Amino acid sequence: MAPVETKVAAAKSGTATVFIDGEAGTTGLEIRERLAVASDITVRSIDPEKRKDPAARAQLMREVDLVVLCLPDDAALEAVALADGLGSDAPRIVDASTAHRVADGWSYGFAELNAAQAKSIRQAKRVANPGCYPTGAIALIRPLVDAGVIPTDYPITVNAVSGYSGGGKSMIEAYEVKKTAPSFELYGLGLEHKHVPELQKYSGLSRRPIFVPSVGNFRQGMLVSVPLHLDTLPGKPSAGDLEAILARHYEGGKLVSVVDASVFKGRITAEDLNGTDKMQLAVFAHPGHRQAVLVARLDNLGKGASGAAVQNIRLMLGLDT
């Protein structure tokens, strides 16, 4: 049996081992916390004094079934090159950085993207974990594009707000320690946010969407919204039509659900799913005005980051999810 096949067989027998390269960061800590309660996965750690030692990291990569990269983009690229140098001993990889999200040869780690995506992740040697904002936007847009309700060249605008934990250690410190951060701010107004390429690609859009992110003075939680003029869409669908398409797409799913917008009574808060790996979708509308706003709610540290990573880890290792 080849080394990779041996690792997969070991994982399926309940002896899976995982190395989190960059476990001291926000996402790494969250992944480690989730895996700590998993009886079928053991997390291996590197000596803190050797965390930047290529030889020590390569040796640990050789010994485990899967490596999770919680690193800046450049460091993630270097880590993948290090793993590739191990040949048949190379582990499977989940990359939580932006470095490989639109790269050839990588499977995109949003298992609910379509009917075939979970299988693609299970079989992949390399999986790019999605960004938090694109997770919500793609979840709303892709099923409607696939159904032909949103044309691929439709001028989409995505607005989103995240808790400040999405900005990592420096932003967390600015809010919680230095107390220098504003209560709310828009950013990325140069329209070059690093999440746009994956948002466009996996939403199935040929026209680059406008993406306007923001951050608020709360630790975690996220809302992603997409406004639509219904009369500009093919067939002039109703809000009910959009909701039905989304509901069919996510029917039976464990983590993504479609909620009747009426339960929110015209308001929706960002923090209600904190501490979970779930995402809720809703279609808010005014039938008389023929306008709708699609909204996704998730924990930016859950389904938007570490929760998605653990979901992908378990799929790749052949473990129950």
Coordinates of N, CA, C and O in Angstrom, one line a residue, residues 218-222 270-276 298-300:
F218 N -18.0 44.4 17.7 CA -18.4 43.2 18.4 C -17.4 42.1 17.9 O -16.8 42.2 16.8
R219 N -17.1 41.2 18.8 CA -16.0 40.3 18.6 C -16.2 39.4 17.4 O -15.3 39.2 16.6
Q220 N -17.3 38.7 17.3 CA -17.5 37.8 16.2 C -19.0 37.8 15.8 O -19.9 38.2 16.5
G221 N -19.2 37.2 14.6 CA -20.5 37.3 14.0 C -20.4 38.0 12.6 O -19.6 38.8 12.4
M222 N -21.4 37.7 11.7 CA -21.3 38.2 10.4 C -22.6 38.2 9.7 O -23.4 37.3 9.8
A270 N -26.2 40.1 13.9 CA -25.0 39.4 13.4 C -24.6 38.3 14.3 O -23.9 37.4 13.9
E271 N -24.9 38.3 15.6 CA -24.2 37.5 16.6 C -24.9 36.2 17.0 O -24.4 35.4 17.8
D272 N -26.1 36.0 16.5 CA -27.0 34.9 17.0 C -26.4 33.5 16.8 O -26.8 32.5 17.5
L273 N -25.5 33.3 15.8 CA -25.0 32.0 15.5 C -23.6 31.9 16.0 O -22.9 30.9 15.7
N274 N -23.1 32.8 16.8 CA -21.8 32.7 17.4 C -21.6 31.4 18.2 O -22.5 31.0 18.9
G275 N -20.4 30.8 18.0 CA -20.1 29.6 18.7 C -20.6 28.4 18.0 O -20.5 27.2 18.6
T276 N -21.2 28.5 16.8 CA -21.7 27.4 16.1 C -21.0 27.4 14.7 O -20.4 28.4 14.3
L298 N -23.8 34.1 9.8 CA -22.8 33.1 10.2 C -21.9 33.6 11.2 O -21.7 34.9 11.4
D299 N -21.2 32.8 11.9 CA -20.1 33.1 12.8 C -18.8 33.2 11.9 O -18.4 32.2 11.3
N300 N -18.2 34.3 11.8 CA -17.0 34.5 11.0 C -15.9 33.5 11.4 O -15.0 33.2 10.6

